[in-house]
Coordinates of C-alpha atoms and ligand atoms in Angstrom, one line a residue:
Chain A
M239 CA 28.0 13.9 -18.7
T240 CA 24.9 14.7 -20.6
A241 CA 22.3 16.8 -18.8
S242 CA 19.7 14.1 -18.3
R243 CA 16.1 14.8 -17.2
S244 CA 17.0 13.9 -13.6
D245 CA 19.8 16.5 -13.5
A246 CA 17.6 19.2 -15.0
H247 CA 14.7 18.8 -12.7
A248 CA 14.5 18.6 -8.9
N249 CA 11.9 15.9 -9.2
G250 CA 14.4 13.4 -10.7
G251 CA 16.9 13.7 -7.9
G252 CA 18.6 17.0 -8.7
P253 CA 20.1 19.0 -5.8
V254 CA 17.6 19.8 -3.1
R255 CA 18.4 22.8 -1.0
G256 CA 16.9 25.5 1.1
Y257 CA 14.1 26.1 3.5
G258 CA 10.4 26.9 2.9
P259 CA 8.5 26.9 -0.4
G260 CA 11.7 27.2 -2.4
R261 CA 12.9 23.7 -1.4
L262 CA 11.8 21.6 -4.4
A263 CA 12.0 18.2 -2.9
Q264 CA 10.5 14.8 -3.7
P265 CA 8.6 13.2 -0.8
F266 CA 11.9 11.4 0.0
P267 CA 14.9 12.9 1.6
Y268 CA 17.9 12.5 -0.7
W269 CA 19.6 9.9 1.5
D270 CA 16.6 7.6 1.1
R271 CA 17.7 4.3 -0.6
R272 CA 14.5 2.3 -0.3
R273 CA 13.2 0.5 -3.4
L274 CA 9.8 0.8 -5.0
M275 CA 9.8 -2.7 -6.5
G276 CA 9.7 -5.8 -4.4
E277 CA 9.8 -9.6 -5.0
W278 CA 6.1 -10.4 -4.7
T279 CA 2.7 -9.3 -5.9
V280 CA -0.1 -8.7 -3.4
E281 CA -1.5 -12.2 -3.9
E282 CA 1.9 -13.8 -3.6
S283 CA 2.5 -11.9 -0.3
V284 CA -0.8 -13.3 1.0
Q285 CA 0.2 -16.8 0.0
R286 CA 3.4 -16.6 2.0
I287 CA 1.8 -15.0 5.0
V288 CA -0.9 -17.7 5.4
H289 CA 2.0 -20.2 5.7
Y290 CA 3.9 -18.1 8.2
K291 CA 0.8 -17.8 10.2
W292 CA 0.2 -21.5 10.3
A293 CA 3.7 -22.1 11.6
E294 CA 3.5 -19.4 14.2
Q295 CA 0.2 -20.7 15.5
H296 CA 1.4 -24.2 15.8
L297 CA 4.7 -23.2 17.3
S298 CA 2.9 -21.1 19.9
A299 CA 0.6 -23.9 20.8
A300 CA 3.4 -26.4 21.2
I301 CA 5.4 -24.1 23.4
G302 CA 2.4 -23.6 25.6
G303 CA 1.8 -27.4 25.7
W304 CA 5.4 -28.1 26.7
V305 CA 5.4 -25.8 29.7
A306 CA 3.6 -28.3 31.9
T307 CA 5.8 -31.2 30.6
I308 CA 9.1 -29.6 31.6
P309 CA 10.5 -30.1 35.1
E310 CA 13.3 -27.5 34.9
L311 CA 11.7 -24.4 36.4
D312 CA 14.0 -22.0 34.5
V313 CA 13.1 -23.6 31.2
K314 CA 9.4 -23.6 32.1
A315 CA 9.5 -19.9 32.8
M316 CA 11.4 -19.1 29.6
L317 CA 8.7 -20.7 27.5
G318 CA 5.8 -18.6 28.8
P319 CA 6.7 -15.4 27.1
H320 CA 7.8 -17.2 23.9
C321 CA 4.4 -18.9 23.7
Y322 CA 2.8 -15.4 23.7
Q323 CA 5.3 -13.9 21.3
H324 CA 4.6 -16.5 18.6
A325 CA 0.8 -16.1 19.1
W326 CA 1.4 -12.3 18.7
H327 CA 3.3 -12.8 15.5
A328 CA 0.4 -14.9 14.2
D329 CA -1.9 -12.1 15.2
L330 CA 0.2 -9.5 13.4
W331 CA -0.1 -11.7 10.3
R332 CA -3.9 -12.0 10.9
Q333 CA -4.1 -8.2 10.9
R334 CA -2.0 -7.8 7.8
L335 CA -4.1 -10.2 5.7
P336 CA -7.2 -8.0 5.1
E337 CA -4.8 -5.1 4.4
L338 CA -3.7 -7.2 1.4
R339 CA -7.3 -7.8 0.2
E340 CA -7.5 -11.3 1.8
K341 CA -11.2 -11.8 2.8
D342 CA -10.5 -14.5 5.4
E343 CA -8.2 -13.2 8.1
A344 CA -8.4 -16.6 9.8
R345 CA -6.6 -18.2 7.0
A346 CA -3.6 -20.3 8.1
E347 CA -2.3 -23.0 5.9
P348 CA 0.7 -25.4 5.9
P349 CA 2.7 -25.2 2.6
N350 CA 2.7 -28.9 2.0
D351 CA 2.3 -32.3 3.7
A352 CA 6.1 -32.5 4.4
F353 CA 5.9 -29.4 6.5
I354 CA 3.1 -30.9 8.5
E355 CA 5.2 -34.0 9.0
F356 CA 8.1 -31.8 10.1
M357 CA 5.9 -29.9 12.7
D358 CA 4.4 -33.2 13.9
E359 CA 7.9 -34.5 14.6
L360 CA 9.1 -31.3 16.1
T361 CA 6.2 -31.2 18.6
S362 CA 6.3 -35.0 19.3
P363 CA 8.7 -35.0 22.4
E364 CA 6.6 -35.3 25.5
A365 CA 8.5 -37.1 28.3
A366 CA 9.8 -35.1 31.2
D367 CA 13.4 -36.0 30.3
A368 CA 13.1 -34.7 26.7
T369 CA 13.7 -31.1 27.5
I370 CA 16.7 -31.0 25.3
E371 CA 14.8 -32.2 22.3
K372 CA 12.0 -29.7 22.9
L373 CA 14.5 -26.8 23.2
V374 CA 16.5 -27.9 20.1
G375 CA 13.3 -28.1 18.0
I376 CA 12.3 -24.6 19.0
Y377 CA 15.6 -22.7 19.3
R378 CA 18.0 -24.5 17.0
V379 CA 15.6 -25.5 14.2
L380 CA 12.4 -23.6 13.8
V381 CA 13.2 -20.2 15.3
P382 CA 16.5 -19.9 13.3
H383 CA 14.6 -20.9 10.2
L384 CA 12.0 -18.3 10.8
L385 CA 14.7 -15.7 11.4
A386 CA 16.3 -16.5 8.1
V387 CA 13.0 -16.5 6.2
Y388 CA 11.7 -13.3 7.8
S389 CA 15.0 -11.5 7.3
Y390 CA 15.0 -12.6 3.6
H391 CA 11.4 -11.4 3.3
Q392 CA 12.2 -8.1 4.9
R393 CA 15.1 -7.6 2.5
V394 CA 13.4 -8.5 -0.8
T395 CA 9.9 -7.1 -0.5
S396 CA 9.3 -3.5 -1.5
D397 CA 10.2 -1.2 1.5
I398 CA 7.8 1.4 0.1
V399 CA 4.6 -0.2 -1.0
D400 CA 4.9 -3.1 1.5
A401 CA 6.3 -1.1 4.4
P402 CA 3.7 -2.4 6.9
T403 CA 5.0 -5.9 6.4
V404 CA 8.6 -4.7 6.7
R405 CA 7.7 -3.0 9.9
I406 CA 5.9 -5.9 11.6
L407 CA 8.8 -8.2 10.5
K408 CA 11.1 -6.0 12.5
F409 CA 9.2 -6.8 15.7
M410 CA 9.1 -10.5 14.9
I411 CA 12.8 -10.6 14.0
D412 CA 13.6 -8.7 17.2
D413 CA 11.7 -11.3 19.3
D414 CA 13.2 -14.2 17.5
I415 CA 16.8 -13.0 17.9
E416 CA 16.2 -12.7 21.7
Q417 CA 14.6 -16.2 21.7
L418 CA 17.5 -17.6 19.8
I419 CA 20.0 -16.3 22.3
C420 CA 17.9 -17.3 25.4
G421 CA 17.3 -20.8 23.9
E422 CA 20.9 -21.4 23.0
M423 CA 22.1 -20.3 26.4
M424 CA 19.7 -22.7 27.9
V425 CA 20.7 -25.6 25.7
Q426 CA 24.4 -25.0 26.4
D427 CA 23.8 -24.8 30.1
L428 CA 21.6 -27.9 30.3
A429 CA 23.6 -30.1 27.9
R430 CA 26.9 -30.2 29.7
T431 CA 27.7 -33.9 29.0
A432 CA 28.9 -35.5 25.8
K433 CA 25.8 -37.7 25.8
L434 CA 23.4 -34.8 26.0
R435 CA 25.3 -32.8 23.3
T436 CA 25.1 -35.8 21.0
R437 CA 21.3 -36.1 21.6
A438 CA 20.9 -32.5 20.9
G439 CA 22.9 -32.7 17.7
K440 CA 21.2 -35.8 16.4
W441 CA 17.7 -34.4 17.0
Q442 CA 18.6 -31.1 15.4
T443 CA 19.9 -32.9 12.2
H444 CA 16.9 -35.2 12.2
L445 CA 14.5 -32.2 12.2
D446 CA 16.5 -30.2 9.8
V447 CA 16.4 -33.0 7.3
L448 CA 12.6 -33.1 7.6
L449 CA 12.5 -29.3 7.2
V450 CA 14.5 -29.3 4.0
K451 CA 12.2 -32.0 2.6
A452 CA 9.4 -29.5 3.0
G453 CA 11.4 -26.7 1.4
G454 CA 10.7 -24.5 4.4
V455 CA 7.9 -22.7 6.1
A456 CA 6.6 -21.4 2.8
G457 CA 7.3 -24.6 0.8
E458 CA 9.7 -24.9 -2.2
E459 CA 10.0 -21.2 -2.8
T460 CA 10.7 -20.3 0.8
L461 CA 14.1 -18.8 0.0
G462 CA 15.8 -18.1 -3.3
G463 CA 15.5 -16.2 -6.5
R464 CA 18.0 -14.4 -8.7
P465 CA 20.4 -11.8 -7.1
R466 CA 19.4 -8.3 -7.9
I467 CA 21.5 -5.8 -6.0
G468 CA 20.8 -2.3 -7.1
M469 CA 23.6 -1.3 -9.6
P470 CA 24.4 1.8 -11.5
P471 CA 24.2 1.5 -15.3
R472 CA 26.8 -0.6 -17.2
A473 CA 30.2 1.1 -17.9
V474 CA 30.3 3.2 -21.1
L475 CA 33.8 3.1 -22.6
G476 CA 35.5 3.3 -25.9
A477 CA 33.5 4.4 -29.0
A478 CA 30.3 4.6 -27.0
L479 CA 31.9 7.0 -24.5
R480 CA 33.3 9.1 -27.4
Q481 CA 29.9 9.3 -29.0
R482 CA 28.2 10.3 -25.8
R483 CA 30.7 13.1 -25.2
Q484 CA 30.4 14.4 -28.7
A485 CA 26.6 14.4 -28.4
A486 CA 26.8 16.2 -25.1
S487 CA 29.1 19.0 -26.4
A488 CA 27.0 19.4 -29.5
A489 CA 23.9 19.7 -27.3
S490 CA 25.5 22.3 -25.0
A491 CA 26.8 24.3 -28.0
G492 CA 23.2 24.3 -29.4
G493 CA 21.9 25.4 -26.0
V494 CA 19.7 22.3 -25.9
V495 CA 19.1 20.2 -22.8
A496 CA 18.8 16.6 -23.6
G497 CA 15.9 14.7 -22.3
Chain B
M124 CA -2.6 25.0 16.1
K125 CA -6.1 25.9 15.0
K126 CA -8.7 23.3 14.1
L127 CA -10.7 23.0 10.8
M128 CA -8.4 24.3 8.1
T129 CA -9.6 25.2 4.6
T130 CA -8.1 24.4 1.2
D131 CA -6.6 27.9 1.1
D132 CA -4.4 27.1 4.0
L133 CA -2.7 24.0 2.5
A134 CA 1.1 24.5 2.5
R135 CA 2.9 24.0 -0.9
D136 CA 6.2 24.7 -2.4
E137 CA 6.8 26.9 -5.4
R138 CA 6.2 24.2 -8.0
F139 CA 2.4 23.9 -7.4
R140 CA -0.3 25.9 -9.2
R141 CA -3.9 25.7 -8.3
T142 CA -7.1 25.6 -10.4
P143 CA -10.4 26.7 -8.9
V144 CA -12.7 24.0 -7.6
P145 CA -15.7 23.9 -10.1
L146 CA -18.3 23.4 -7.5
D147 CA -21.3 24.6 -9.6
F148 CA -20.4 22.1 -12.3
L149 CA -19.8 19.2 -9.9
M150 CA -23.1 19.7 -8.2
A151 CA -25.3 20.4 -11.3
E152 CA -28.3 18.2 -12.0
E153 CA -27.6 18.4 -15.7
V154 CA -24.5 19.3 -17.7
T155 CA -23.5 19.5 -21.4
V156 CA -20.8 17.5 -23.0
E157 CA -19.0 20.8 -23.8
Q158 CA -19.1 21.7 -20.1
V159 CA -17.6 18.3 -19.2
E160 CA -14.8 18.7 -21.7
E161 CA -14.0 22.2 -20.6
T162 CA -13.9 21.3 -16.9
M163 CA -11.8 18.2 -17.5
L164 CA -9.3 20.2 -19.5
M165 CA -9.1 22.7 -16.7
L166 CA -8.7 19.9 -14.1
L167 CA -6.4 17.6 -15.8
G168 CA -4.8 19.7 -18.5
N169 CA -1.5 21.4 -19.1
D170 CA -0.4 22.8 -22.5
E171 CA 0.7 19.4 -23.8
M172 CA -2.6 17.9 -22.9
R173 CA -4.6 20.7 -24.4
Q174 CA -2.7 20.5 -27.7
T175 CA -3.3 16.7 -27.8
L176 CA -7.0 17.1 -27.3
E177 CA -7.2 20.0 -29.8
Q178 CA -5.5 17.8 -32.4
Q179 CA -8.0 15.0 -31.7
S180 CA -10.9 17.5 -32.1
A181 CA -9.4 18.8 -35.4
G182 CA -9.3 15.2 -36.6
G183 CA -13.1 15.0 -36.1
G184 CA -15.1 13.0 -33.6
G185 CA -14.1 15.2 -30.6
P186 CA -11.4 14.6 -28.0
N187 CA -11.2 11.2 -26.5
I188 CA -11.6 11.9 -22.8
F189 CA -14.6 9.7 -22.8
R190 CA -12.8 6.6 -23.7
R191 CA -9.9 4.6 -22.3
V192 CA -6.5 5.2 -23.6
R193 CA -4.3 2.2 -24.5
P194 CA -0.6 2.1 -23.7
E195 CA 0.6 1.8 -27.3
E196 CA -1.4 4.9 -28.5
D197 CA 0.5 8.1 -29.3
D198 CA -1.4 9.9 -26.6
A199 CA -0.7 7.4 -23.9
P200 CA 2.4 9.2 -22.4
V201 CA 0.6 12.5 -21.9
F202 CA -2.6 10.8 -20.6
I203 CA -0.8 8.6 -18.1
K204 CA 1.3 11.6 -16.9
S205 CA -1.8 13.7 -16.4
Q206 CA -3.6 10.8 -14.6
M207 CA -0.7 10.0 -12.4
H208 CA -0.1 13.7 -11.5
G209 CA -3.7 14.0 -10.6
I210 CA -3.5 11.0 -8.4
F211 CA -0.3 12.2 -6.8
M212 CA -2.0 15.4 -5.8
G213 CA -5.0 13.4 -4.6
E214 CA -2.8 11.3 -2.4
M215 CA -1.1 14.3 -1.0
Q216 CA -4.5 15.8 -0.1
A217 CA -5.6 12.5 1.3
L218 CA -2.5 12.5 3.5
E219 CA -3.3 16.0 4.7
A220 CA -7.0 15.2 5.2
A221 CA -6.2 12.1 7.3
G222 CA -3.7 14.1 9.4
R223 CA -6.3 16.8 9.9
S224 CA -9.0 14.2 10.9
A225 CA -6.6 12.9 13.5
W226 CA -6.1 16.5 14.9
D227 CA -9.4 18.3 14.4
F228 CA -11.6 16.2 16.7
T229 CA -9.5 15.8 19.8
D230 CA -12.0 17.8 21.8
D231 CA -14.9 15.7 20.8
D232 CA -15.5 13.5 23.8
E233 CA -18.2 11.4 22.0
L234 CA -15.7 10.3 19.3
P235 CA -14.0 7.0 20.2
W236 CA -10.2 7.0 20.4
K237 CA -10.2 4.3 17.7
F238 CA -11.2 7.0 15.1
Q239 CA -8.0 8.9 15.7
F240 CA -6.1 5.7 15.6
D241 CA -7.5 4.8 12.2
M242 CA -6.8 8.2 10.9
A243 CA -3.2 8.0 12.1
R244 CA -2.8 4.7 10.3
Q245 CA -4.3 6.3 7.2
C246 CA -1.8 9.1 7.5
W247 CA 1.0 6.6 7.2
D248 CA -0.6 4.7 4.3
E249 CA -1.2 7.9 2.3
T250 CA 2.4 8.9 2.8
R251 CA 3.4 5.6 1.1
H252 CA 1.0 6.5 -1.7
V253 CA 2.6 9.9 -2.1
E254 CA 6.0 8.3 -2.2
T255 CA 4.9 5.6 -4.7
Y256 CA 3.2 8.1 -7.0
S257 CA 6.2 10.4 -6.9
A258 CA 8.4 7.5 -7.9
L259 CA 5.9 6.6 -10.6
L260 CA 5.9 10.2 -11.9
D261 CA 9.6 9.8 -12.4
H262 CA 9.0 6.5 -14.0
V263 CA 6.7 8.0 -16.7
G264 CA 8.9 11.1 -17.1
C265 CA 6.6 13.6 -15.4
D266 CA 7.7 16.3 -13.0
I267 CA 5.9 17.5 -9.9
G268 CA 4.0 20.6 -10.8
E269 CA 3.8 19.8 -14.5
F270 CA 0.0 19.9 -14.1
A271 CA -2.0 22.2 -12.0
E272 CA -3.4 21.0 -8.7
N273 CA -7.1 20.8 -8.1
L274 CA -8.3 20.8 -4.5
F275 CA -11.7 19.3 -4.8
L276 CA -10.6 16.3 -2.9
F277 CA -9.6 18.3 0.2
E278 CA -12.7 20.5 -0.3
F279 CA -14.9 17.6 0.5
G280 CA -12.7 16.5 3.4
C281 CA -13.1 19.8 5.4
S282 CA -16.4 19.1 7.2
D283 CA -16.6 19.8 10.9
D284 CA -18.5 16.5 11.3
P285 CA -16.2 13.5 11.5
A286 CA -18.9 11.3 9.9
E287 CA -19.1 13.7 6.9
R288 CA -15.3 13.6 6.8
V289 CA -15.1 9.9 6.4
V290 CA -18.0 9.8 4.0
G291 CA -16.4 12.5 1.8
V292 CA -12.9 11.2 1.9
N293 CA -13.0 7.5 2.7
R294 CA -16.2 6.4 1.0
C295 CA -16.6 8.7 -1.9
L296 CA -13.2 9.8 -2.8
E297 CA -11.3 6.7 -2.0
G298 CA -14.0 4.7 -3.7
L299 CA -13.2 6.7 -6.8
A300 CA -9.5 6.0 -6.1
L301 CA -10.3 2.2 -6.2
D302 CA -11.8 2.7 -9.7
V303 CA -8.8 4.7 -10.9
F304 CA -6.3 2.2 -9.5
N305 CA -8.1 -0.7 -11.1
D306 CA -7.8 1.2 -14.3
T307 CA -4.1 1.9 -13.9
I308 CA -3.4 -1.7 -13.0
R309 CA -5.0 -2.8 -16.3
F310 CA -3.1 -0.1 -18.1
G311 CA 0.2 -1.3 -16.6
R312 CA -0.5 -4.9 -17.3
S313 CA -1.4 -4.3 -20.9
A314 CA 1.8 -2.2 -21.2
D315 CA 3.8 -5.0 -19.7
D316 CA 5.0 -2.5 -17.2
D317 CA 5.6 -4.3 -13.9
T318 CA 6.7 -1.1 -12.1
I319 CA 3.3 0.5 -12.7
W320 CA 0.9 -2.4 -12.0
K321 CA 2.7 -4.1 -9.2
S322 CA 3.2 -0.9 -7.2
V323 CA -0.3 0.4 -7.8
D324 CA -1.6 -3.1 -6.8
Y325 CA -0.3 -2.5 -3.3
V326 CA -1.7 1.0 -3.1
S327 CA -5.0 -0.3 -4.2
A328 CA -5.0 -2.9 -1.4
D329 CA -4.4 -0.1 1.1
E330 CA -7.2 1.9 -0.3
V331 CA -9.7 -1.0 0.3
T332 CA -8.9 -0.7 4.0
H333 CA -9.5 3.1 3.9
V334 CA -12.9 2.7 2.1
R335 CA -13.7 0.1 4.8
F336 CA -12.9 2.7 7.5
G337 CA -15.4 5.0 5.8
Q338 CA -18.1 2.4 5.7
V339 CA -17.6 1.4 9.3
W340 CA -17.3 4.9 10.8
S341 CA -20.1 6.6 8.9
K342 CA -22.4 3.8 10.2
A343 CA -21.0 3.7 13.7
L344 CA -21.2 7.5 14.2
T345 CA -24.8 7.8 13.1
A346 CA -26.2 4.5 14.5
D347 CA -28.4 6.0 17.2
D348 CA -29.1 9.3 15.5
P349 CA -31.5 9.2 12.6
E350 CA -31.3 12.9 12.0
R351 CA -27.5 12.9 11.7
R352 CA -27.8 9.8 9.5
A353 CA -30.1 11.6 7.2
K354 CA -27.7 14.5 7.0
I355 CA -24.8 12.2 6.2
V356 CA -26.8 10.4 3.5
N357 CA -27.6 13.7 1.9
F358 CA -24.0 14.7 2.0
Q359 CA -23.0 11.4 0.6
R360 CA -25.3 11.9 -2.4
K361 CA -23.8 15.3 -3.0
V362 CA -20.2 13.9 -3.0
D363 CA -21.1 10.9 -5.1
R364 CA -22.5 13.3 -7.7
A365 CA -19.4 15.5 -7.6
F366 CA -17.1 12.5 -8.0
S367 CA -19.1 11.2 -11.0
L368 CA -17.1 14.0 -12.7
G369 CA -20.1 15.5 -14.5
G370 CA -21.1 12.1 -15.8
L371 CA -17.8 11.8 -17.6
R372 CA -17.3 8.3 -16.3
G373 CA -19.9 6.9 -18.6
A374 CA -21.0 3.3 -18.0
Y375 CA -20.4 2.2 -14.5
D376 CA -19.8 -1.4 -15.2
G377 CA -16.8 -3.3 -14.1
A378 CA -16.8 -5.4 -17.2
N379 CA -16.6 -2.3 -19.4
T380 CA -13.3 -2.1 -21.1
E381 CA -13.9 0.7 -23.5
Q382 CA -15.1 3.7 -21.5
F383 CA -13.3 5.9 -19.1
L384 CA -13.1 4.7 -15.5
P385 CA -15.7 2.1 -14.8
L386 CA -16.6 1.2 -11.2
A387 CA -14.2 -1.3 -9.6
I388 CA -17.1 -3.4 -8.3
E389 CA -15.1 -6.2 -6.8
F390 CA -12.7 -4.0 -4.9
R391 CA -15.6 -1.9 -3.6
K392 CA -17.5 -4.9 -2.4
L393 CA -14.4 -6.1 -0.6
A394 CA -14.4 -2.7 1.1
G395 CA -18.0 -3.2 2.4
F396 CA -20.0 -1.6 -0.4
T397 CA -23.4 -3.3 -0.7
D398 CA -25.2 -3.7 -4.1
Q399 CA -27.4 -0.7 -3.0
D400 CA -24.3 1.4 -2.3
I401 CA -22.9 0.6 -5.7
A402 CA -26.3 1.4 -7.4
D403 CA -26.2 4.7 -5.5
V404 CA -22.8 5.6 -6.8
A405 CA -23.8 4.5 -10.3
G406 CA -27.0 6.6 -10.2
A407 CA -25.3 9.7 -8.8
A408 CA -24.2 11.2 -12.1
P409 CA -26.0 14.2 -13.6
K410 CA -27.8 14.0 -17.0
V411 CA -25.3 14.7 -19.8
K412 CA -26.7 16.5 -22.8
G413 CA -25.1 16.4 -26.2
R414 CA -22.9 14.0 -28.2
R415 CA -20.9 11.2 -26.7
Ligands
FE2_793 FE1 -4.2 6.8 -1.0
FE2_794 FE1 -6.5 6.2 1.1

């Protein structure tokens, strides 16, 4: 292989060894595989965050509102912490906004009318016997959606320049996984009859269809894009490989380092 | 671990060389164009850069350090390398200065805990900037240590008064950083280089927060103490003067697209600069005698 710039200099990922001032490292350990480039600009990040924040605020409010409408004490008690957790997520987003040059940290906006319609429907059950619909809306529809979207966001944004977002997403995802588990256990325990399971399934599909009409918590572009797994350069074979090897041996015979 | 470290104590590996801090020049009321050129060469230059500037001088009209370099020009690679290396070093010193500000005042009972908290946050942010600029140095083909390090950033961040610390580092120095990043973002955009402008865009957003820390803390720490306030304002004038780089920065006008490093007025306002603050920075430069 030709001696490339990165082989010839410690700065470009050459071997890093030793202890003290002789260790010529980059400010990354050599096992670091984070990426500099992410999916969104600063402005695009802000735009997504104000949508997330709107959903978190509304979800938290609805969970709080439902506590008093639910007769099952174990369900009632489960909702309290989750009401807080979604408010806390909204607050983490509030704090992140000015760090991304957004002047108005109070900004919270639905992505489109269809998402408002979805949230209106999700938060519509009120009757004391509608516990199953309330739980399905939270734990089988919106929380799994947020988990998917937050995980996607965490994987495609830059883990270097947007690290504070990656970090707060970690807390939110952690909460949401726990909520998903608690909520699903509760649904399975409450809905022990065919009739209740059917109700649960029907309501879930109904809400899911509304959600897909909105595109998702951040609208049309909630998920998606082209795949871009980090890959080494294309294979060099045949004549190209021959030429490269000839050039390399000519360079080393001349004592010249390419680059 | 002792408190209040000086620039001499900063730990570095073998790649780093230092140039002296030109304090007399930075503080002068009046400088000549020749002095500005000489100092800038010393601060930013390596052999490649010096050769480039000498060639420009030989072609008549003097070196072009007073004007903005465009991406398609022959000199663009060496200028962007020099600029990015300078910022890389600045970010490293900003990281060290933030860390020291978290440590140096733990015995100061008057100082609210939130100050230490903000400095700890800045310590994390500056680390990302060091990482980002190290990656960008690779991107433009520059090695760590290819240019000398100048310590004038840390020099102004060594004060034993936390209010002076945040004025020196957060207000003046990071205000200058906002201007530089604004410039780099434009450079990257006009070069169609997403890696440069999109990553510096995030760094610049972080910097707005830090400049805001500076504005908030310098006011909070001197609110009930007119004497200390006067001392801080005086210090601020000195540092604004020093960071005008001997008047090199020319017209301080955000709309200016020709001259070197205009003020990023919009970003500075977002960070809490008033019109008066901006006028103070713009008026801080010394008189520059000679051709421009
Ligand atoms: Fe920085
Ligand atoms: Fe900073």
